[in-house]
Coordinates of C-alpha atoms and ligand atoms in Angstrom, one line a residue:
M19 CA -27.2 68.8 -25.5
L20 CA -27.4 70.0 -29.1
T21 CA -24.4 71.6 -30.7
Q22 CA -24.9 73.4 -34.0
P23 CA -21.8 75.2 -35.3
M24 CA -22.5 77.9 -37.8
P25 CA -20.4 78.7 -40.8
R26 CA -17.6 81.1 -40.2
P27 CA -17.8 84.3 -42.4
A28 CA -14.7 84.8 -44.4
T29 CA -14.0 88.4 -43.5
T30 CA -14.6 88.3 -39.8
A31 CA -14.4 85.8 -37.1
L32 CA -17.9 85.4 -35.8
C33 CA -19.3 82.0 -34.8
L34 CA -22.3 80.7 -33.0
I35 CA -22.8 77.6 -31.0
F36 CA -26.1 76.6 -29.7
C37 CA -26.3 74.7 -26.4
L38 CA -29.7 73.7 -25.0
F39 CA -29.6 72.5 -21.5
L40 CA -32.5 70.3 -20.5
A41 CA -33.9 70.9 -17.1
G42 CA -33.9 67.6 -15.3
C43 CA -35.8 65.0 -17.2
Q44 CA -38.3 67.5 -18.6
Q45 CA -38.2 67.9 -22.4
Q46 CA -38.5 71.8 -22.2
P47 CA -35.0 73.3 -22.1
A48 CA -34.7 75.7 -19.2
E49 CA -31.6 77.5 -20.3
H50 CA -30.4 78.3 -23.8
K51 CA -26.9 79.3 -24.5
A52 CA -25.1 80.6 -27.6
Q53 CA -21.6 81.8 -28.1
F54 CA -20.5 84.5 -30.5
F55 CA -17.1 85.9 -31.4
I56 CA -16.9 89.7 -31.8
F57 CA -14.0 92.2 -31.7
G58 CA -11.7 89.3 -30.7
T59 CA -13.8 88.4 -27.7
L60 CA -16.0 85.4 -27.0
L61 CA -19.4 86.5 -25.9
E62 CA -21.9 84.1 -24.4
V63 CA -25.7 84.7 -24.2
S64 CA -27.7 82.7 -21.7
L65 CA -31.5 82.8 -21.8
W66 CA -33.6 81.5 -18.9
D67 CA -37.1 80.1 -19.3
T68 CA -37.5 81.1 -23.0
P69 CA -39.4 79.0 -25.5
P70 CA -37.0 77.2 -27.9
E71 CA -38.4 78.9 -31.0
T72 CA -37.9 82.4 -29.4
A73 CA -34.4 81.4 -28.3
S74 CA -33.4 80.3 -31.8
R75 CA -34.9 83.4 -33.3
A76 CA -33.0 85.6 -30.8
F77 CA -29.7 83.9 -31.4
G78 CA -30.0 84.2 -35.2
E79 CA -30.9 87.9 -34.9
L80 CA -28.1 88.5 -32.4
Q81 CA -25.6 86.9 -34.7
D82 CA -26.6 89.3 -37.5
M83 CA -26.4 92.2 -35.2
F84 CA -23.0 91.3 -33.7
Q85 CA -21.7 90.7 -37.2
Q86 CA -22.8 94.2 -38.2
M87 CA -21.2 95.8 -35.1
H88 CA -18.0 93.9 -35.7
N89 CA -17.9 95.1 -39.3
D90 CA -18.9 98.7 -38.5
W91 CA -17.1 99.4 -35.2
H92 CA -13.8 97.6 -35.7
A93 CA -10.8 99.9 -35.0
W94 CA -8.4 98.3 -37.5
E95 CA -10.2 95.8 -39.7
P96 CA -11.4 97.7 -42.8
G97 CA -15.0 98.8 -42.3
Q98 CA -17.1 101.8 -41.5
L99 CA -14.9 103.0 -38.6
T100 CA -11.7 102.8 -40.6
E101 CA -13.4 104.8 -43.4
I102 CA -14.5 107.4 -40.9
N103 CA -11.0 107.7 -39.5
R104 CA -9.6 108.0 -43.1
A105 CA -12.1 110.8 -43.8
F106 CA -11.1 112.6 -40.6
Q107 CA -7.4 112.4 -41.5
A108 CA -8.2 114.0 -44.8
G109 CA -10.2 116.7 -43.2
L110 CA -13.5 115.5 -44.7
P111 CA -16.9 114.9 -43.1
A112 CA -18.0 111.3 -42.7
L113 CA -21.3 109.5 -42.7
A114 CA -21.9 107.2 -39.7
S115 CA -24.5 104.6 -38.9
P116 CA -26.8 105.4 -36.0
S117 CA -24.9 103.0 -33.7
I118 CA -21.6 104.8 -34.4
V119 CA -23.3 108.2 -33.8
K120 CA -24.5 106.8 -30.5
L121 CA -21.0 105.6 -29.6
V122 CA -19.6 109.0 -30.3
E123 CA -22.3 110.6 -28.1
Y124 CA -21.7 108.2 -25.2
S125 CA -17.9 108.6 -25.7
Q126 CA -18.2 112.4 -25.5
Q127 CA -20.2 112.1 -22.3
A128 CA -17.6 109.8 -20.8
E129 CA -14.6 111.9 -22.0
L130 CA -16.2 115.1 -20.6
K131 CA -17.1 113.5 -17.2
T132 CA -13.6 111.9 -16.8
D133 CA -11.8 115.0 -17.9
G134 CA -10.2 113.2 -20.8
R135 CA -9.1 110.1 -19.0
F136 CA -11.5 108.2 -21.2
N137 CA -10.6 109.3 -24.7
P138 CA -11.7 107.2 -27.7
A139 CA -10.0 109.6 -30.2
I140 CA -6.5 108.3 -29.4
G141 CA -6.6 105.6 -32.0
A142 CA -3.3 106.6 -33.5
L143 CA -1.6 106.3 -30.1
V144 CA -3.2 102.9 -29.5
G145 CA -2.0 101.8 -33.0
L146 CA 1.5 103.2 -32.3
W147 CA 1.7 101.0 -29.2
G148 CA 0.8 98.0 -31.4
F149 CA -2.5 97.4 -29.5
H150 CA -4.5 97.1 -32.7
T151 CA -4.3 93.4 -32.6
S152 CA -6.1 90.5 -30.9
D153 CA -2.8 88.6 -30.4
Y154 CA -1.5 89.2 -27.0
P155 CA 1.1 89.5 -25.5
I156 CA 3.0 91.7 -28.0
E157 CA 6.7 91.2 -27.8
G158 CA 9.1 94.2 -28.2
P159 CA 10.2 97.5 -26.8
P160 CA 7.9 100.5 -26.5
P161 CA 7.6 103.1 -29.3
A162 CA 10.1 106.0 -29.4
G163 CA 9.4 108.7 -26.8
S164 CA 9.5 111.3 -29.6
Q165 CA 6.8 109.5 -31.6
I166 CA 4.6 109.2 -28.5
R167 CA 5.1 112.9 -27.6
A168 CA 4.3 114.0 -31.2
L169 CA 0.9 112.2 -31.1
V170 CA 0.1 113.5 -27.6
A171 CA 0.8 117.0 -28.9
T172 CA -1.9 116.7 -31.6
A173 CA -4.4 116.5 -28.6
P174 CA -7.2 114.4 -30.3
S175 CA -10.5 114.4 -28.5
S176 CA -14.0 113.1 -29.2
L177 CA -15.2 116.5 -28.2
D178 CA -13.5 117.8 -31.5
I179 CA -16.3 115.9 -33.3
T180 CA -19.5 117.7 -34.4
I181 CA -22.6 115.5 -35.0
D182 CA -25.1 116.6 -37.5
G183 CA -27.7 113.9 -38.0
Q184 CA -25.6 111.0 -39.3
Q185 CA -22.7 113.2 -40.4
L186 CA -19.6 113.6 -38.3
T187 CA -17.1 116.3 -38.8
T188 CA -14.0 117.1 -36.8
S189 CA -11.9 120.2 -36.4
N190 CA -8.9 118.1 -35.6
R191 CA -7.4 115.8 -38.2
A192 CA -5.6 113.8 -35.5
V193 CA -8.9 112.4 -34.2
Q194 CA -8.8 108.6 -34.9
L195 CA -11.7 106.8 -33.2
D196 CA -11.0 103.6 -31.3
F197 CA -14.0 102.3 -29.3
G198 CA -12.0 99.5 -27.7
G199 CA -12.9 100.9 -24.2
I200 CA -16.6 101.2 -24.7
A201 CA -17.8 99.0 -27.7
K202 CA -18.2 95.8 -25.8
G203 CA -20.4 97.5 -23.2
Y204 CA -22.6 99.1 -25.9
A205 CA -22.8 95.9 -27.9
I206 CA -24.1 94.1 -24.8
D207 CA -26.6 96.9 -24.2
I208 CA -27.9 96.6 -27.8
A209 CA -28.2 92.8 -27.3
C210 CA -30.1 93.1 -24.1
D211 CA -32.4 95.7 -25.5
H212 CA -33.1 93.4 -28.4
L213 CA -33.8 90.5 -26.2
K214 CA -36.4 92.6 -24.3
T215 CA -38.2 93.4 -27.6
L216 CA -38.5 89.7 -28.1
G217 CA -40.1 89.3 -24.7
I218 CA -37.0 87.8 -23.1
N219 CA -36.5 89.3 -19.7
N220 CA -34.3 86.8 -18.0
A221 CA -30.8 86.7 -19.6
I222 CA -27.1 87.3 -19.3
V223 CA -24.9 88.6 -22.1
N224 CA -21.4 87.9 -20.9
A225 CA -18.1 88.7 -22.6
G226 CA -15.6 86.9 -20.5
G227 CA -16.8 88.4 -17.2
D228 CA -17.9 91.7 -18.6
L229 CA -21.6 91.4 -18.7
R230 CA -25.1 92.6 -18.3
A231 CA -27.7 90.5 -16.5
M232 CA -31.5 90.9 -16.7
G233 CA -34.2 89.4 -14.5
D234 CA -33.3 86.2 -12.8
H235 CA -32.4 82.6 -13.2
G236 CA -35.8 81.1 -12.3
S237 CA -36.3 81.0 -8.5
R238 CA -32.9 82.5 -7.8
P239 CA -31.0 85.6 -8.9
W240 CA -28.1 85.3 -11.4
R241 CA -24.8 84.8 -9.5
I242 CA -21.7 86.0 -11.3
A243 CA -18.0 85.9 -10.6
V244 CA -15.8 89.0 -10.6
R245 CA -12.4 88.4 -12.2
S246 CA -9.2 88.8 -10.2
P247 CA -6.2 90.6 -11.7
G248 CA -4.0 87.6 -10.7
G249 CA -6.3 85.2 -12.6
G250 CA -9.2 83.3 -11.1
I251 CA -11.9 85.2 -9.3
I252 CA -11.8 87.8 -6.5
G253 CA -15.4 87.4 -5.5
S254 CA -18.9 86.9 -6.6
L255 CA -22.2 88.7 -6.4
Q256 CA -25.9 88.4 -7.2
T257 CA -27.3 90.7 -9.8
T258 CA -30.6 92.5 -9.2
R259 CA -33.1 93.3 -12.0
D260 CA -31.0 94.7 -14.8
E261 CA -27.4 95.7 -14.4
A262 CA -24.0 95.6 -15.9
V263 CA -20.7 94.5 -14.3
F264 CA -17.5 95.4 -16.1
T265 CA -13.8 94.9 -15.2
S266 CA -10.9 96.5 -16.9
G267 CA -7.4 95.2 -16.1
N268 CA -3.8 95.6 -16.9
Y269 CA -3.1 91.8 -16.8
E270 CA -4.3 90.3 -20.1
R271 CA -3.5 92.6 -22.9
F272 CA -0.1 94.1 -22.9
R273 CA 3.2 94.6 -24.7
Q274 CA 6.4 93.3 -23.0
D275 CA 10.1 93.5 -23.4
Q276 CA 13.0 92.2 -21.3
L277 CA 12.4 95.1 -18.8
Q278 CA 8.7 95.4 -18.2
R279 CA 5.1 95.1 -19.2
Y280 CA 3.2 97.9 -21.0
P281 CA -0.5 97.3 -20.5
H282 CA -3.0 98.3 -23.2
I283 CA -4.8 101.1 -21.4
L284 CA -3.1 104.4 -22.1
D285 CA -3.1 107.7 -20.2
P286 CA -4.1 110.1 -23.0
R287 CA -2.3 112.9 -21.3
T288 CA 1.1 111.2 -21.4
G289 CA 0.6 108.6 -24.1
W290 CA 2.0 105.9 -21.8
P291 CA 0.3 102.8 -20.4
V292 CA -1.1 103.0 -16.9
Q293 CA 1.0 100.8 -14.5
D294 CA -0.2 101.3 -11.0
V295 CA -3.7 99.8 -11.0
A296 CA -4.3 96.1 -11.6
S297 CA -8.0 96.2 -12.2
V298 CA -11.2 98.2 -11.8
T299 CA -14.7 96.8 -11.5
V300 CA -17.8 98.9 -12.0
I301 CA -21.5 98.0 -11.5
T302 CA -24.1 100.2 -13.0
R303 CA -27.2 99.9 -15.2
Q304 CA -25.8 100.5 -18.6
G305 CA -23.1 98.4 -20.2
W306 CA -21.5 101.3 -22.2
L307 CA -21.1 103.3 -19.0
A308 CA -19.7 100.4 -17.0
D309 CA -17.3 99.7 -19.8
A310 CA -16.1 103.2 -20.4
A311 CA -15.9 103.9 -16.6
A312 CA -13.8 100.9 -15.8
T313 CA -11.3 102.0 -18.5
A314 CA -11.3 105.6 -17.3
L315 CA -10.9 104.6 -13.6
I316 CA -7.8 102.6 -14.5
V317 CA -6.3 105.9 -15.9
A318 CA -7.5 107.8 -12.9
G319 CA -5.5 105.5 -10.6
L320 CA -5.3 105.3 -6.8
E321 CA -5.1 109.1 -6.3
E322 CA -8.1 110.2 -8.5
W323 CA -10.5 107.3 -8.9
Q324 CA -12.9 108.3 -6.2
G325 CA -13.4 111.8 -7.7
V326 CA -13.8 110.5 -11.2
A327 CA -16.3 107.8 -10.0
I328 CA -18.4 110.5 -8.4
S329 CA -18.3 112.6 -11.5
L330 CA -19.6 109.6 -13.5
G331 CA -22.4 109.1 -10.9
L332 CA -21.1 105.7 -9.8
D333 CA -21.3 104.3 -6.3
Q334 CA -20.4 100.6 -6.9
V335 CA -16.7 100.5 -7.8
M336 CA -13.7 98.3 -6.8
L337 CA -10.1 99.2 -7.6
V338 CA -7.4 96.5 -7.1
D339 CA -3.9 98.0 -6.8
E340 CA -0.6 96.4 -7.8
T341 CA -0.2 94.7 -4.4
G342 CA -3.5 93.0 -4.8
K343 CA -5.3 95.1 -2.2
A344 CA -8.9 95.9 -3.1
W345 CA -10.3 99.4 -2.5
V346 CA -14.1 99.2 -2.5
T347 CA -17.0 101.6 -2.2
E348 CA -19.5 100.9 0.6
K349 CA -22.2 99.8 -1.9
M350 CA -19.8 97.5 -3.7
N351 CA -18.6 96.0 -0.4
E352 CA -22.2 95.2 0.6
R353 CA -22.7 93.1 -2.5
L354 CA -19.4 91.5 -3.3
E355 CA -18.6 88.2 -1.5
F356 CA -14.8 88.1 -1.5
V357 CA -12.9 84.8 -1.8
D358 CA -10.7 84.1 1.3
G359 CA -7.5 86.1 1.7
V360 CA -8.2 89.3 -0.2
E361 CA -7.0 92.4 1.7
K362 CA -9.6 95.1 1.3
E363 CA -10.3 98.7 2.4
V364 CA -13.8 100.2 2.3
V365 CA -13.9 103.9 1.2
N366 CA -17.0 106.0 1.9
F367 CA -18.7 108.0 -0.8
Ligands
AMP30 P1 -11.0 98.1 -21.8 O1 -10.6 96.7 -21.9 O2 -12.5 98.2 -21.8 O3 -10.5 98.8 -20.6 O4 -10.6 98.9 -23.1 C1 -9.2 99.0 -23.4 C2 -9.1 99.4 -24.9 O5 -9.6 100.8 -25.0 C3 -7.7 99.5 -25.4 O6 -7.3 98.2 -26.0 C4 -7.8 100.6 -26.4 O7 -8.4 100.1 -27.6 C5 -8.7 101.5 -25.8 N1 -8.1 102.5 -24.9 C6 -6.9 102.5 -24.3 N2 -6.7 103.6 -23.5 C7 -7.9 104.3 -23.5 C8 -8.3 105.5 -22.9 N3 -7.6 106.2 -22.1 N4 -9.6 105.9 -23.2 C9 -10.4 105.2 -24.1 N5 -10.0 104.1 -24.7 C10 -8.8 103.6 -24.4
MG31 MG1 -13.8 99.6 -21.0

């Protein structure tokens, strides 16, 4: 194994570790892995059956791309997005990079189809709750109800944004973009698309269980684990061709006081964290959609998740409720091999 740490940039925390695993006693490495640190998340890229020179070129280019995304899309570290939010607050138009324009477009689609349950314009509310941090858990009581109500009353929405080429304008000064619910998915899409342009068709880009897998692992498909809200895994599945698997949960990132936990996914209509769903897993082709959908379906909750999933065009979804019971669509049930002891109910749509 070869390990080659890269220098850590001063302004962001992005690192790269090369691991080349040799296949048996052959000298050609069969699998190449690299790790990156982006938006406070460790992201691992695995390439199967790729020439070493192509792998190192891919990893170098991905590092630059992830660094750019980290700088441009970060919700609270100073960069392009914080500049855009500052312009919106001042009632001014803002210039955005093509990737941010795309994030706004995707976000608008997700907000529209989820009837506002996914809303990336609630950055001020996310900040008020203290969720603009990578250090979890946050200790302390929730913000004052009056502050929460005041921000909800400003009704920010990504649909308030008009896109004209690379210029963004908003009719609502309360719009503060926070792509925390979609950025990882879109970053993974960009990475996968780039790998394809380099002729790499067998790969996984994995951010702690949120991933997109392409092609296969030699003679067998990629097999991936699905995270359980209680820790560990709830099951595993084989990916086919090119698809994304994303899980959103209320179990890792939260604020807590002596009384209770306040998870980091907020219901934009109330301004309060969603409590009654432990996790949602979505499988679909695009990472951005899987990511945004998993976040939105947490907000939709037990009562509404099926209707919102249909509206998003999804048929492979699992929701785990607070008791640990899994509610799965038929198609998800066909694919997911549960670990022993999981209570589940299959819903048809
Ligand atoms: P995820 O882990 O993909 O579910 O994304 C959670 C992150 O998305 C949070 O840390 C916030 O930055 C942001 N967020 C919270 N609530 C919402 C919401 N209702 N719609 C869109 N983004 C949200
Ligand atoms: Mg998400």
